[in-house]
C-alpha cells in the first residue's frame, strides 16, 4: 500500500451527523404528516444551526401537504421554511458573514429548501434576520407573518404604488396573504380594500383589519356592487389568492391597463384555471423566494423594514 493511501485511511473524516436524535414532522404522502425522529445533521463551515421555537404554516406548506402544489416533493420530506428561534451553532465561515451570536433570537426563511418543521434546522447566513432590533416583534409573530406579508407589501408599494384612499379588490376565501394585504393597504397606505369572497368567516375579521366593504360573489353582480360602493365599475388593482372560475367575473371590474396580482393558491397550485384576457392589463406573480434569488438586496430590505 502506498504512503498516500495510508494517509487517506488514517485521516479523520468529518461526521455527517451529530449523533443526536431530533423530533420532526415528516410528510409521508398527501395529507399524511406525522411526528418522527431523525438524526441531526452536522453543519458545514458556511452554515448556522437554529433551535426552532416557532415555524409558520404557509399556503405553500398546505399545498405541498395536500399534493396540490406545482412542486413535487419526495416521500418523508420535512416541510416548513419560515421559522423563528435561537442560534445554537455557527460555522467558521458563517461567523465571518453575519453579526449574530449564540443564543440570539432570529427569523429564518429557507425556501426553496424545506426542513423547518423540526427541533433544529440548518440555514445559510443570507437567510437569517436578527429580531434583536425589532423589540415589538415576537418570535411567534415573526414566524407566522413574514411570508404572508412580504408579497402584499411589494405589490402595494414597490410594484403598484397604491395611493391614499384608492380602492382595490382582494379576491379570497382564505386567511393568509389576503388578510395581510388588507392590513397593509389600510394601515400603511391608507387605501380602501374591498373583499370579494363567499366565506362568512371573513366578514368580521376583514372589517377589523381595515376592509371598507365586503362583496359576496354569490349574491350580486360584482360590477354593480362595486359601483354602489365606489361610484365606479372598475379598480386599478385586483389581488387574487384563490383562482378558479370566478376570475372571469373579477376581470370585469379591472380598469384598462390595470394590474392583477396572483398570490397563494392562485400562484402555486398545480391545477390551472382558465385565465381570460379580454383587456389590456399587467400580471404580477410575486414570491419571497424569487426576490431572494433575483434581487437579494430588495429581499433583505423588505424583511428588515417589516
PDB file of C-alpha atoms in Angstrom:
ATOM      1  CA  UNK A   1       0.000   0.000   0.000  1.00  0.00           C
ATOM      2  CA  UNK A   2       1.310   3.421  -0.960  1.00  0.00           C
ATOM      3  CA  UNK A   3       2.056   6.045   1.667  1.00  0.00           C
ATOM      4  CA  UNK A   4      -0.680   8.371   0.328  1.00  0.00           C
ATOM      5  CA  UNK A   5      -3.247   5.565   0.643  1.00  0.00           C
ATOM      6  CA  UNK A   6      -2.263   5.003   4.256  1.00  0.00           C
ATOM      7  CA  UNK A   7      -2.573   8.729   4.999  1.00  0.00           C
ATOM      8  CA  UNK A   8      -6.055   8.793   3.470  1.00  0.00           C
ATOM      9  CA  UNK A   9      -7.158   5.852   5.614  1.00  0.00           C
ATOM     10  CA  UNK A  10      -5.824   7.454   8.788  1.00  0.00           C
ATOM     11  CA  UNK A  11      -7.266  10.884   8.050  1.00  0.00           C
ATOM     12  CA  UNK A  12     -10.329  11.598  10.187  1.00  0.00           C
ATOM     13  CA  UNK A  13     -13.283  12.484   8.007  1.00  0.00           C
ATOM     14  CA  UNK A  14     -15.935  14.889   9.279  1.00  0.00           C
ATOM     15  CA  UNK A  15     -19.073  13.228  10.541  1.00  0.00           C
ATOM     16  CA  UNK A  16     -22.307  13.748   8.610  1.00  0.00           C
ATOM     17  CA  UNK A  17     -24.416  13.511  11.773  1.00  0.00           C
ATOM     18  CA  UNK A  18     -24.063  14.732  15.345  1.00  0.00           C
ATOM     19  CA  UNK A  19     -25.440  11.558  16.931  1.00  0.00           C
ATOM     20  CA  UNK A  20     -28.371  13.469  18.430  1.00  0.00           C
ATOM     21  CA  UNK A  21     -31.950  12.498  17.546  1.00  0.00           C
ATOM     22  CA  UNK A  22     -34.383  15.371  16.956  1.00  0.00           C
ATOM     23  CA  UNK A  23     -38.160  15.453  16.530  1.00  0.00           C
ATOM     24  CA  UNK A  24     -39.517  16.404  13.116  1.00  0.00           C
ATOM     25  CA  UNK A  25     -42.809  16.446  11.215  1.00  0.00           C
ATOM     26  CA  UNK A  26     -42.475  14.255   8.105  1.00  0.00           C
ATOM     27  CA  UNK A  27     -44.745  14.188   5.083  1.00  0.00           C
ATOM     28  CA  UNK A  28     -45.420  10.538   4.201  1.00  0.00           C
ATOM     29  CA  UNK A  29     -47.976  11.215   1.487  1.00  0.00           C
ATOM     30  CA  UNK A  30     -50.843  13.558   0.545  1.00  0.00           C
ATOM     31  CA  UNK A  31     -52.408  14.914   3.755  1.00  0.00           C
ATOM     32  CA  UNK A  32     -50.328  12.448   5.798  1.00  0.00           C
ATOM     33  CA  UNK A  33     -47.889  14.218   8.104  1.00  0.00           C
ATOM     34  CA  UNK A  34     -46.524  12.525  11.225  1.00  0.00           C
ATOM     35  CA  UNK A  35     -44.191  13.219  14.111  1.00  0.00           C
ATOM     36  CA  UNK A  36     -40.973  11.264  13.820  1.00  0.00           C
ATOM     37  CA  UNK A  37     -37.324  11.266  14.884  1.00  0.00           C
ATOM     38  CA  UNK A  38     -34.274  11.719  12.642  1.00  0.00           C
ATOM     39  CA  UNK A  39     -30.571  12.001  13.318  1.00  0.00           C
ATOM     40  CA  UNK A  40     -29.389  15.602  13.405  1.00  0.00           C
ATOM     41  CA  UNK A  41     -27.051  16.577  10.564  1.00  0.00           C
ATOM     42  CA  UNK A  42     -23.684  18.215  11.128  1.00  0.00           C
ATOM     43  CA  UNK A  43     -23.422  21.811   9.890  1.00  0.00           C
ATOM     44  CA  UNK A  44     -20.810  22.839   7.344  1.00  0.00           C
ATOM     45  CA  UNK A  45     -18.464  25.770   7.830  1.00  0.00           C
ATOM     46  CA  UNK A  46     -20.750  28.135   5.903  1.00  0.00           C
ATOM     47  CA  UNK A  47     -23.928  27.167   7.787  1.00  0.00           C
ATOM     48  CA  UNK A  48     -25.744  28.048  11.011  1.00  0.00           C
ATOM     49  CA  UNK A  49     -27.903  25.846  13.218  1.00  0.00           C
ATOM     50  CA  UNK A  50     -31.136  27.259  14.609  1.00  0.00           C
ATOM     51  CA  UNK A  51     -33.082  25.877  17.548  1.00  0.00           C
ATOM     52  CA  UNK A  52     -36.623  26.224  16.213  1.00  0.00           C
ATOM     53  CA  UNK A  53     -39.135  27.731  18.643  1.00  0.00           C
ATOM     54  CA  UNK A  54     -41.890  28.513  16.127  1.00  0.00           C
ATOM     55  CA  UNK A  55     -42.455  27.584  12.487  1.00  0.00           C
ATOM     56  CA  UNK A  56     -45.123  29.218  10.360  1.00  0.00           C
ATOM     57  CA  UNK A  57     -47.534  27.155   8.259  1.00  0.00           C
ATOM     58  CA  UNK A  58     -47.774  28.947   4.918  1.00  0.00           C
ATOM     59  CA  UNK A  59     -50.005  28.394   1.902  1.00  0.00           C
ATOM     60  CA  UNK A  60     -47.042  26.695   0.229  1.00  0.00           C
ATOM     61  CA  UNK A  61     -46.840  24.212   3.115  1.00  0.00           C
ATOM     62  CA  UNK A  62     -50.560  23.483   2.821  1.00  0.00           C
ATOM     63  CA  UNK A  63     -50.384  22.936  -0.941  1.00  0.00           C
ATOM     64  CA  UNK A  64     -47.383  20.615  -0.557  1.00  0.00           C
ATOM     65  CA  UNK A  65     -49.154  18.727   2.232  1.00  0.00           C
ATOM     66  CA  UNK A  66     -52.260  18.253   0.069  1.00  0.00           C
ATOM     67  CA  UNK A  67     -50.222  17.366  -3.063  1.00  0.00           C
ATOM     68  CA  UNK A  68     -51.726  20.368  -4.852  1.00  0.00           C
ATOM     69  CA  UNK A  69     -48.520  22.340  -5.364  1.00  0.00           C
ATOM     70  CA  UNK A  70     -46.728  22.534  -8.719  1.00  0.00           C
ATOM     71  CA  UNK A  71     -43.593  21.328  -6.946  1.00  0.00           C
ATOM     72  CA  UNK A  72     -43.122  17.599  -6.336  1.00  0.00           C
ATOM     73  CA  UNK A  73     -41.507  16.641  -3.038  1.00  0.00           C
ATOM     74  CA  UNK A  74     -40.034  13.293  -2.014  1.00  0.00           C
ATOM     75  CA  UNK A  75     -41.721  10.988   0.448  1.00  0.00           C
ATOM     76  CA  UNK A  76     -40.713  11.625   4.073  1.00  0.00           C
ATOM     77  CA  UNK A  77     -39.852  15.249   3.320  1.00  0.00           C
ATOM     78  CA  UNK A  78     -39.707  17.548   6.337  1.00  0.00           C
ATOM     79  CA  UNK A  79     -41.810  20.610   5.443  1.00  0.00           C
ATOM     80  CA  UNK A  80     -41.534  24.155   6.812  1.00  0.00           C
ATOM     81  CA  UNK A  81     -39.345  27.032   5.696  1.00  0.00           C
ATOM     82  CA  UNK A  82     -40.291  30.102   7.749  1.00  0.00           C
ATOM     83  CA  UNK A  83     -39.213  29.774  11.359  1.00  0.00           C
ATOM     84  CA  UNK A  84     -38.040  31.720  14.368  1.00  0.00           C
ATOM     85  CA  UNK A  85     -35.730  30.554  17.084  1.00  0.00           C
ATOM     86  CA  UNK A  86     -32.277  30.909  18.580  1.00  0.00           C
ATOM     87  CA  UNK A  87     -28.818  30.384  17.131  1.00  0.00           C
ATOM     88  CA  UNK A  88     -27.137  27.378  18.754  1.00  0.00           C
ATOM     89  CA  UNK A  89     -24.201  26.766  16.405  1.00  0.00           C
ATOM     90  CA  UNK A  90     -22.286  28.869  13.865  1.00  0.00           C
ATOM     91  CA  UNK A  91     -19.862  27.537  11.252  1.00  0.00           C
ATOM     92  CA  UNK A  92     -16.432  29.108  10.931  1.00  0.00           C
ATOM     93  CA  UNK A  93     -17.101  30.788   7.589  1.00  0.00           C
ATOM     94  CA  UNK A  94     -20.653  31.764   8.568  1.00  0.00           C
ATOM     95  CA  UNK A  95     -19.269  33.665  11.558  1.00  0.00           C
ATOM     96  CA  UNK A  96     -17.481  35.995   9.158  1.00  0.00           C
ATOM     97  CA  UNK A  97     -20.662  36.714   7.148  1.00  0.00           C
ATOM     98  CA  UNK A  98     -23.133  37.511   9.898  1.00  0.00           C
ATOM     99  CA  UNK A  99     -23.020  39.644  13.009  1.00  0.00           C
ATOM    100  CA  UNK A 100     -25.151  37.313  15.098  1.00  0.00           C
ATOM    101  CA  UNK A 101     -24.226  35.493  18.265  1.00  0.00           C
ATOM    102  CA  UNK A 102     -25.040  32.246  20.021  1.00  0.00           C
ATOM    103  CA  UNK A 103     -28.453  32.428  21.664  1.00  0.00           C
ATOM    104  CA  UNK A 104     -29.675  35.353  19.558  1.00  0.00           C
ATOM    105  CA  UNK A 105     -33.341  35.354  18.513  1.00  0.00           C
ATOM    106  CA  UNK A 106     -33.643  35.264  14.715  1.00  0.00           C
ATOM    107  CA  UNK A 107     -36.086  34.770  11.857  1.00  0.00           C
ATOM    108  CA  UNK A 108     -35.091  32.396   9.045  1.00  0.00           C
ATOM    109  CA  UNK A 109     -36.622  31.919   5.593  1.00  0.00           C
ATOM    110  CA  UNK A 110     -35.017  28.930   3.832  1.00  0.00           C
ATOM    111  CA  UNK A 111     -37.344  28.326   0.846  1.00  0.00           C
ATOM    112  CA  UNK A 112     -36.941  26.739  -1.714  1.00  0.00           C
ATOM    113  CA  UNK A 113     -35.284  24.444   0.798  1.00  0.00           C
ATOM    114  CA  UNK A 114     -37.510  22.859   3.425  1.00  0.00           C
ATOM    115  CA  UNK A 115     -36.933  21.266   6.815  1.00  0.00           C
ATOM    116  CA  UNK A 116     -38.003  23.767   9.482  1.00  0.00           C
ATOM    117  CA  UNK A 117     -40.739  21.549  10.967  1.00  0.00           C
ATOM    118  CA  UNK A 118     -38.063  20.241  13.309  1.00  0.00           C
ATOM    119  CA  UNK A 119     -36.421  20.912  16.653  1.00  0.00           C
ATOM    120  CA  UNK A 120     -33.402  22.352  14.818  1.00  0.00           C
ATOM    121  CA  UNK A 121     -32.735  23.369  11.229  1.00  0.00           C
ATOM    122  CA  UNK A 122     -29.667  24.352   9.221  1.00  0.00           C
ATOM    123  CA  UNK A 123     -29.615  27.650   7.311  1.00  0.00           C
ATOM    124  CA  UNK A 124     -27.250  29.866   5.336  1.00  0.00           C
ATOM    125  CA  UNK A 125     -26.355  33.298   6.747  1.00  0.00           C
ATOM    126  CA  UNK A 126     -28.136  35.222   3.970  1.00  0.00           C
ATOM    127  CA  UNK A 127     -31.440  33.732   5.123  1.00  0.00           C
ATOM    128  CA  UNK A 128     -31.106  34.897   8.736  1.00  0.00           C
ATOM    129  CA  UNK A 129     -32.705  38.088  10.069  1.00  0.00           C
ATOM    130  CA  UNK A 130     -31.985  39.291  13.575  1.00  0.00           C
ATOM    131  CA  UNK A 131     -35.003  40.043  15.741  1.00  0.00           C
ATOM    132  CA  UNK A 132     -32.938  41.992  18.244  1.00  0.00           C
ATOM    133  CA  UNK A 133     -33.783  45.385  16.716  1.00  0.00           C
ATOM    134  CA  UNK A 134     -37.478  44.559  16.387  1.00  0.00           C
ATOM    135  CA  UNK A 135     -38.448  44.794  20.036  1.00  0.00           C
ATOM    136  CA  UNK A 136     -42.173  44.673  19.330  1.00  0.00           C
ATOM    137  CA  UNK A 137     -41.969  41.573  17.111  1.00  0.00           C
ATOM    138  CA  UNK A 138     -42.007  38.267  18.959  1.00  0.00           C
ATOM    139  CA  UNK A 139     -40.569  35.048  17.547  1.00  0.00           C
ATOM    140  CA  UNK A 140     -44.101  33.681  17.253  1.00  0.00           C
ATOM    141  CA  UNK A 141     -45.340  36.637  15.181  1.00  0.00           C
ATOM    142  CA  UNK A 142     -42.216  36.682  13.028  1.00  0.00           C
ATOM    143  CA  UNK A 143     -42.612  33.014  12.122  1.00  0.00           C
ATOM    144  CA  UNK A 144     -46.298  33.295  11.302  1.00  0.00           C
ATOM    145  CA  UNK A 145     -46.498  36.628   9.465  1.00  0.00           C
ATOM    146  CA  UNK A 146     -43.378  37.303   7.406  1.00  0.00           C
ATOM    147  CA  UNK A 147     -44.028  35.191   4.295  1.00  0.00           C
ATOM    148  CA  UNK A 148     -47.673  36.306   4.054  1.00  0.00           C
ATOM    149  CA  UNK A 149     -46.777  39.988   4.441  1.00  0.00           C
ATOM    150  CA  UNK A 150     -43.805  40.037   2.067  1.00  0.00           C
ATOM    151  CA  UNK A 151     -45.642  39.753  -1.279  1.00  0.00           C
ATOM    152  CA  UNK A 152     -48.522  42.154  -0.480  1.00  0.00           C
ATOM    153  CA  UNK A 153     -46.014  44.713   0.790  1.00  0.00           C
ATOM    154  CA  UNK A 154     -44.117  44.570  -2.508  1.00  0.00           C
ATOM    155  CA  UNK A 155     -47.288  44.623  -4.624  1.00  0.00           C
ATOM    156  CA  UNK A 156     -48.894  47.581  -2.896  1.00  0.00           C
ATOM    157  CA  UNK A 157     -45.705  49.601  -2.542  1.00  0.00           C
ATOM    158  CA  UNK A 158     -42.862  48.901  -4.933  1.00  0.00           C
ATOM    159  CA  UNK A 159     -44.859  47.393  -7.823  1.00  0.00           C
ATOM    160  CA  UNK A 160     -48.156  49.344  -7.961  1.00  0.00           C
ATOM    161  CA  UNK A 161     -47.566  52.356  -5.679  1.00  0.00           C
ATOM    162  CA  UNK A 162     -51.022  52.229  -4.140  1.00  0.00           C
ATOM    163  CA  UNK A 163     -52.426  55.680  -3.385  1.00  0.00           C
ATOM    164  CA  UNK A 164     -54.163  57.018  -0.312  1.00  0.00           C
ATOM    165  CA  UNK A 165     -57.960  56.482  -0.443  1.00  0.00           C
ATOM    166  CA  UNK A 166     -57.622  54.319  -3.587  1.00  0.00           C
ATOM    167  CA  UNK A 167     -59.966  51.326  -3.826  1.00  0.00           C
ATOM    168  CA  UNK A 168     -58.680  47.832  -4.635  1.00  0.00           C
ATOM    169  CA  UNK A 169     -60.309  44.409  -4.839  1.00  0.00           C
ATOM    170  CA  UNK A 170     -58.990  41.359  -2.985  1.00  0.00           C
ATOM    171  CA  UNK A 171     -60.477  38.048  -4.123  1.00  0.00           C
ATOM    172  CA  UNK A 172     -60.151  35.464  -1.367  1.00  0.00           C
ATOM    173  CA  UNK A 173     -61.627  32.760   0.805  1.00  0.00           C
ATOM    174  CA  UNK A 174     -58.517  32.345   2.950  1.00  0.00           C
ATOM    175  CA  UNK A 175     -56.878  33.934   5.966  1.00  0.00           C
ATOM    176  CA  UNK A 176     -53.337  34.138   4.594  1.00  0.00           C
ATOM    177  CA  UNK A 177     -51.865  36.746   2.232  1.00  0.00           C
ATOM    178  CA  UNK A 178     -55.295  38.302   1.673  1.00  0.00           C
ATOM    179  CA  UNK A 179     -55.528  39.283   5.321  1.00  0.00           C
ATOM    180  CA  UNK A 180     -52.005  40.701   5.174  1.00  0.00           C
ATOM    181  CA  UNK A 181     -52.924  42.685   2.041  1.00  0.00           C
ATOM    182  CA  UNK A 182     -55.959  44.171   3.790  1.00  0.00           C
ATOM    183  CA  UNK A 183     -53.896  45.153   6.798  1.00  0.00           C
ATOM    184  CA  UNK A 184     -51.062  46.712   4.781  1.00  0.00           C
ATOM    185  CA  UNK A 185     -53.364  48.522   2.338  1.00  0.00           C
ATOM    186  CA  UNK A 186     -55.480  50.064   5.087  1.00  0.00           C
ATOM    187  CA  UNK A 187     -52.912  50.777   7.799  1.00  0.00           C
ATOM    188  CA  UNK A 188     -49.743  51.612   5.861  1.00  0.00           C
ATOM    189  CA  UNK A 189     -51.047  53.034   2.566  1.00  0.00           C
ATOM    190  CA  UNK A 190     -54.371  54.333   3.956  1.00  0.00           C
ATOM    191  CA  UNK A 191     -56.153  52.848   0.951  1.00  0.00           C
ATOM    192  CA  UNK A 192     -59.613  51.246   0.824  1.00  0.00           C
ATOM    193  CA  UNK A 193     -59.519  47.473   0.292  1.00  0.00           C
ATOM    194  CA  UNK A 194     -62.743  45.718  -0.733  1.00  0.00           C
ATOM    195  CA  UNK A 195     -63.036  41.981  -0.152  1.00  0.00           C
ATOM    196  CA  UNK A 196     -64.677  39.654  -2.682  1.00  0.00           C
ATOM    197  CA  UNK A 197     -65.483  36.316  -1.066  1.00  0.00           C
ATOM    198  CA  UNK A 198     -68.126  33.722  -0.318  1.00  0.00           C
ATOM    199  CA  UNK A 199     -66.998  32.835   3.177  1.00  0.00           C
ATOM    200  CA  UNK A 200     -68.914  34.231   6.137  1.00  0.00           C
ATOM    201  CA  UNK A 201     -65.864  33.690   8.355  1.00  0.00           C
ATOM    202  CA  UNK A 202     -64.073  36.515   6.572  1.00  0.00           C
ATOM    203  CA  UNK A 203     -66.654  39.186   7.154  1.00  0.00           C
ATOM    204  CA  UNK A 204     -65.895  40.304  10.695  1.00  0.00           C
ATOM    205  CA  UNK A 205     -62.130  39.748  10.533  1.00  0.00           C
ATOM    206  CA  UNK A 206     -61.819  41.655   7.246  1.00  0.00           C
ATOM    207  CA  UNK A 207     -63.554  44.732   8.631  1.00  0.00           C
ATOM    208  CA  UNK A 208     -61.414  44.577  11.777  1.00  0.00           C
ATOM    209  CA  UNK A 209     -58.262  44.618   9.643  1.00  0.00           C
ATOM    210  CA  UNK A 210     -59.377  47.645   7.635  1.00  0.00           C
ATOM    211  CA  UNK A 211     -61.565  46.471   4.738  1.00  0.00           C
ATOM    212  CA  UNK A 212     -64.130  49.144   3.843  1.00  0.00           C
ATOM    213  CA  UNK A 213     -66.632  46.696   2.347  1.00  0.00           C
ATOM    214  CA  UNK A 214     -67.254  43.039   1.543  1.00  0.00           C
ATOM    215  CA  UNK A 215     -68.898  41.694  -1.597  1.00  0.00           C
ATOM    216  CA  UNK A 216     -70.399  38.218  -1.565  1.00  0.00           C
ATOM    217  CA  UNK A 217     -69.661  36.971  -5.072  1.00  0.00           C
ATOM    218  CA  UNK A 218     -72.591  34.542  -4.938  1.00  0.00           C
ATOM    219  CA  UNK A 219     -75.247  37.144  -4.206  1.00  0.00           C
ATOM    220  CA  UNK A 220     -74.679  40.001  -6.605  1.00  0.00           C
ATOM    221  CA  UNK A 221     -73.075  41.214  -9.801  1.00  0.00           C
ATOM    222  CA  UNK A 222     -69.583  42.392  -8.864  1.00  0.00           C
ATOM    223  CA  UNK A 223     -69.523  45.473 -11.110  1.00  0.00           C
ATOM    224  CA  UNK A 224     -72.908  46.664  -9.858  1.00  0.00           C
ATOM    225  CA  UNK A 225     -71.941  46.269  -6.216  1.00  0.00           C
ATOM    226  CA  UNK A 226     -68.569  47.925  -6.813  1.00  0.00           C
ATOM    227  CA  UNK A 227     -70.293  50.934  -8.381  1.00  0.00           C
ATOM    228  CA  UNK A 228     -72.582  51.244  -5.356  1.00  0.00           C
ATOM    229  CA  UNK A 229     -69.547  51.357  -3.063  1.00  0.00           C
ATOM    230  CA  UNK A 230     -67.075  53.461  -5.052  1.00  0.00           C
ATOM    231  CA  UNK A 231     -69.101  55.231  -7.739  1.00  0.00           C
ATOM    232  CA  UNK A 232     -67.084  53.391 -10.408  1.00  0.00           C
ATOM    233  CA  UNK A 233     -67.382  49.955 -12.007  1.00  0.00           C
ATOM    234  CA  UNK A 234     -63.662  49.193 -12.006  1.00  0.00           C
ATOM    235  CA  UNK A 235     -60.446  49.451  -9.991  1.00  0.00           C
ATOM    236  CA  UNK A 236     -56.758  49.722 -10.895  1.00  0.00           C
ATOM    237  CA  UNK A 237     -55.590  46.746  -8.789  1.00  0.00           C
ATOM    238  CA  UNK A 238     -57.002  43.295  -8.095  1.00  0.00           C
ATOM    239  CA  UNK A 239     -55.295  40.780  -5.820  1.00  0.00           C
ATOM    240  CA  UNK A 240     -56.367  37.178  -6.410  1.00  0.00           C
ATOM    241  CA  UNK A 241     -55.454  34.465  -3.895  1.00  0.00           C
ATOM    242  CA  UNK A 242     -57.716  31.559  -4.869  1.00  0.00           C
ATOM    243  CA  UNK A 243     -58.092  31.328  -8.659  1.00  0.00           C
ATOM    244  CA  UNK A 244     -60.965  29.321 -10.099  1.00  0.00           C
ATOM    245  CA  UNK A 245     -63.903  30.132 -12.322  1.00  0.00           C
ATOM    246  CA  UNK A 246     -64.690  33.410 -10.564  1.00  0.00           C
ATOM    247  CA  UNK A 247     -61.665  35.023 -12.162  1.00  0.00           C
ATOM    248  CA  UNK A 248     -63.582  35.857 -15.355  1.00  0.00           C
ATOM    249  CA  UNK A 249     -66.156  37.908 -13.446  1.00  0.00           C
ATOM    250  CA  UNK A 250     -63.409  39.514 -11.411  1.00  0.00           C
ATOM    251  CA  UNK A 251     -61.757  40.861 -14.560  1.00  0.00           C
ATOM    252  CA  UNK A 252     -64.909  42.785 -15.422  1.00  0.00           C
ATOM    253  CA  UNK A 253     -64.018  45.058 -12.503  1.00  0.00           C
ATOM    254  CA  UNK A 254     -60.479  45.823 -13.726  1.00  0.00           C
ATOM    255  CA  UNK A 255     -59.809  49.134 -15.430  1.00  0.00           C
ATOM    256  CA  UNK A 256     -57.905  49.480 -18.688  1.00  0.00           C
ATOM    257  CA  UNK A 257     -54.172  48.765 -18.153  1.00  0.00           C
ATOM    258  CA  UNK A 258     -54.860  47.795 -14.558  1.00  0.00           C
ATOM    259  CA  UNK A 259     -52.890  45.200 -12.596  1.00  0.00           C
ATOM    260  CA  UNK A 260     -53.742  41.711 -11.333  1.00  0.00           C
ATOM    261  CA  UNK A 261     -51.511  40.132  -8.689  1.00  0.00           C
ATOM    262  CA  UNK A 262     -51.652  36.385  -8.025  1.00  0.00           C
ATOM    263  CA  UNK A 263     -50.780  35.093  -4.547  1.00  0.00           C
ATOM    264  CA  UNK A 264     -51.071  31.847  -2.577  1.00  0.00           C
ATOM    265  CA  UNK A 265     -53.265  29.201  -4.255  1.00  0.00           C
ATOM    266  CA  UNK A 266     -53.712  31.302  -7.389  1.00  0.00           C
ATOM    267  CA  UNK A 267     -49.944  31.365  -7.898  1.00  0.00           C
ATOM    268  CA  UNK A 268     -48.665  27.985  -6.691  1.00  0.00           C
ATOM    269  CA  UNK A 269     -51.405  25.428  -7.303  1.00  0.00           C
ATOM    270  CA  UNK A 270     -50.586  22.724  -9.857  1.00  0.00           C
ATOM    271  CA  UNK A 271     -54.207  22.800 -11.044  1.00  0.00           C
ATOM    272  CA  UNK A 272     -54.501  25.539 -13.681  1.00  0.00           C
ATOM    273  CA  UNK A 273     -57.641  27.559 -14.089  1.00  0.00           C
ATOM    274  CA  UNK A 274     -58.771  29.497 -17.171  1.00  0.00           C
ATOM    275  CA  UNK A 275     -57.128  32.904 -17.481  1.00  0.00           C
ATOM    276  CA  UNK A 276     -59.246  35.114 -19.677  1.00  0.00           C
ATOM    277  CA  UNK A 277     -57.642  38.130 -21.286  1.00  0.00           C
ATOM    278  CA  UNK A 278     -60.300  40.482 -22.674  1.00  0.00           C
ATOM    279  CA  UNK A 279     -58.450  43.604 -21.523  1.00  0.00           C
ATOM    280  CA  UNK A 280     -55.013  45.160 -21.542  1.00  0.00           C
ATOM    281  CA  UNK A 281     -53.560  44.685 -18.078  1.00  0.00           C
ATOM    282  CA  UNK A 282     -50.433  43.684 -16.177  1.00  0.00           C
ATOM    283  CA  UNK A 283     -49.953  40.437 -14.278  1.00  0.00           C
ATOM    284  CA  UNK A 284     -47.793  40.153 -11.172  1.00  0.00           C
ATOM    285  CA  UNK A 285     -46.842  36.860  -9.558  1.00  0.00           C
ATOM    286  CA  UNK A 286     -44.684  37.517  -6.531  1.00  0.00           C
ATOM    287  CA  UNK A 287     -42.984  35.171  -4.119  1.00  0.00           C
ATOM    288  CA  UNK A 288     -40.405  35.791  -1.439  1.00  0.00           C
ATOM    289  CA  UNK A 289     -38.049  33.124  -2.806  1.00  0.00           C
ATOM    290  CA  UNK A 290     -37.985  34.778  -6.245  1.00  0.00           C
ATOM    291  CA  UNK A 291     -36.650  38.002  -4.763  1.00  0.00           C
ATOM    292  CA  UNK A 292     -34.165  36.046  -2.663  1.00  0.00           C
ATOM    293  CA  UNK A 293     -32.568  34.702  -5.843  1.00  0.00           C
ATOM    294  CA  UNK A 294     -33.239  37.506  -8.324  1.00  0.00           C
ATOM    295  CA  UNK A 295     -32.920  40.630  -6.185  1.00  0.00           C
ATOM    296  CA  UNK A 296     -31.337  39.783  -2.815  1.00  0.00           C
ATOM    297  CA  UNK A 297     -30.944  43.456  -1.875  1.00  0.00           C
ATOM    298  CA  UNK A 298     -34.713  44.077  -2.072  1.00  0.00           C
ATOM    299  CA  UNK A 299     -35.341  40.708  -0.393  1.00  0.00           C
ATOM    300  CA  UNK A 300     -33.380  41.699   2.697  1.00  0.00           C
ATOM    301  CA  UNK A 301     -34.527  45.326   2.618  1.00  0.00           C
ATOM    302  CA  UNK A 302     -38.247  44.454   2.674  1.00  0.00           C
ATOM    303  CA  UNK A 303     -37.895  41.960   5.531  1.00  0.00           C
ATOM    304  CA  UNK A 304     -35.748  44.348   7.567  1.00  0.00           C
ATOM    305  CA  UNK A 305     -38.285  47.178   7.072  1.00  0.00           C
ATOM    306  CA  UNK A 306     -41.127  44.876   8.035  1.00  0.00           C
TER     307      UNK A 306
END
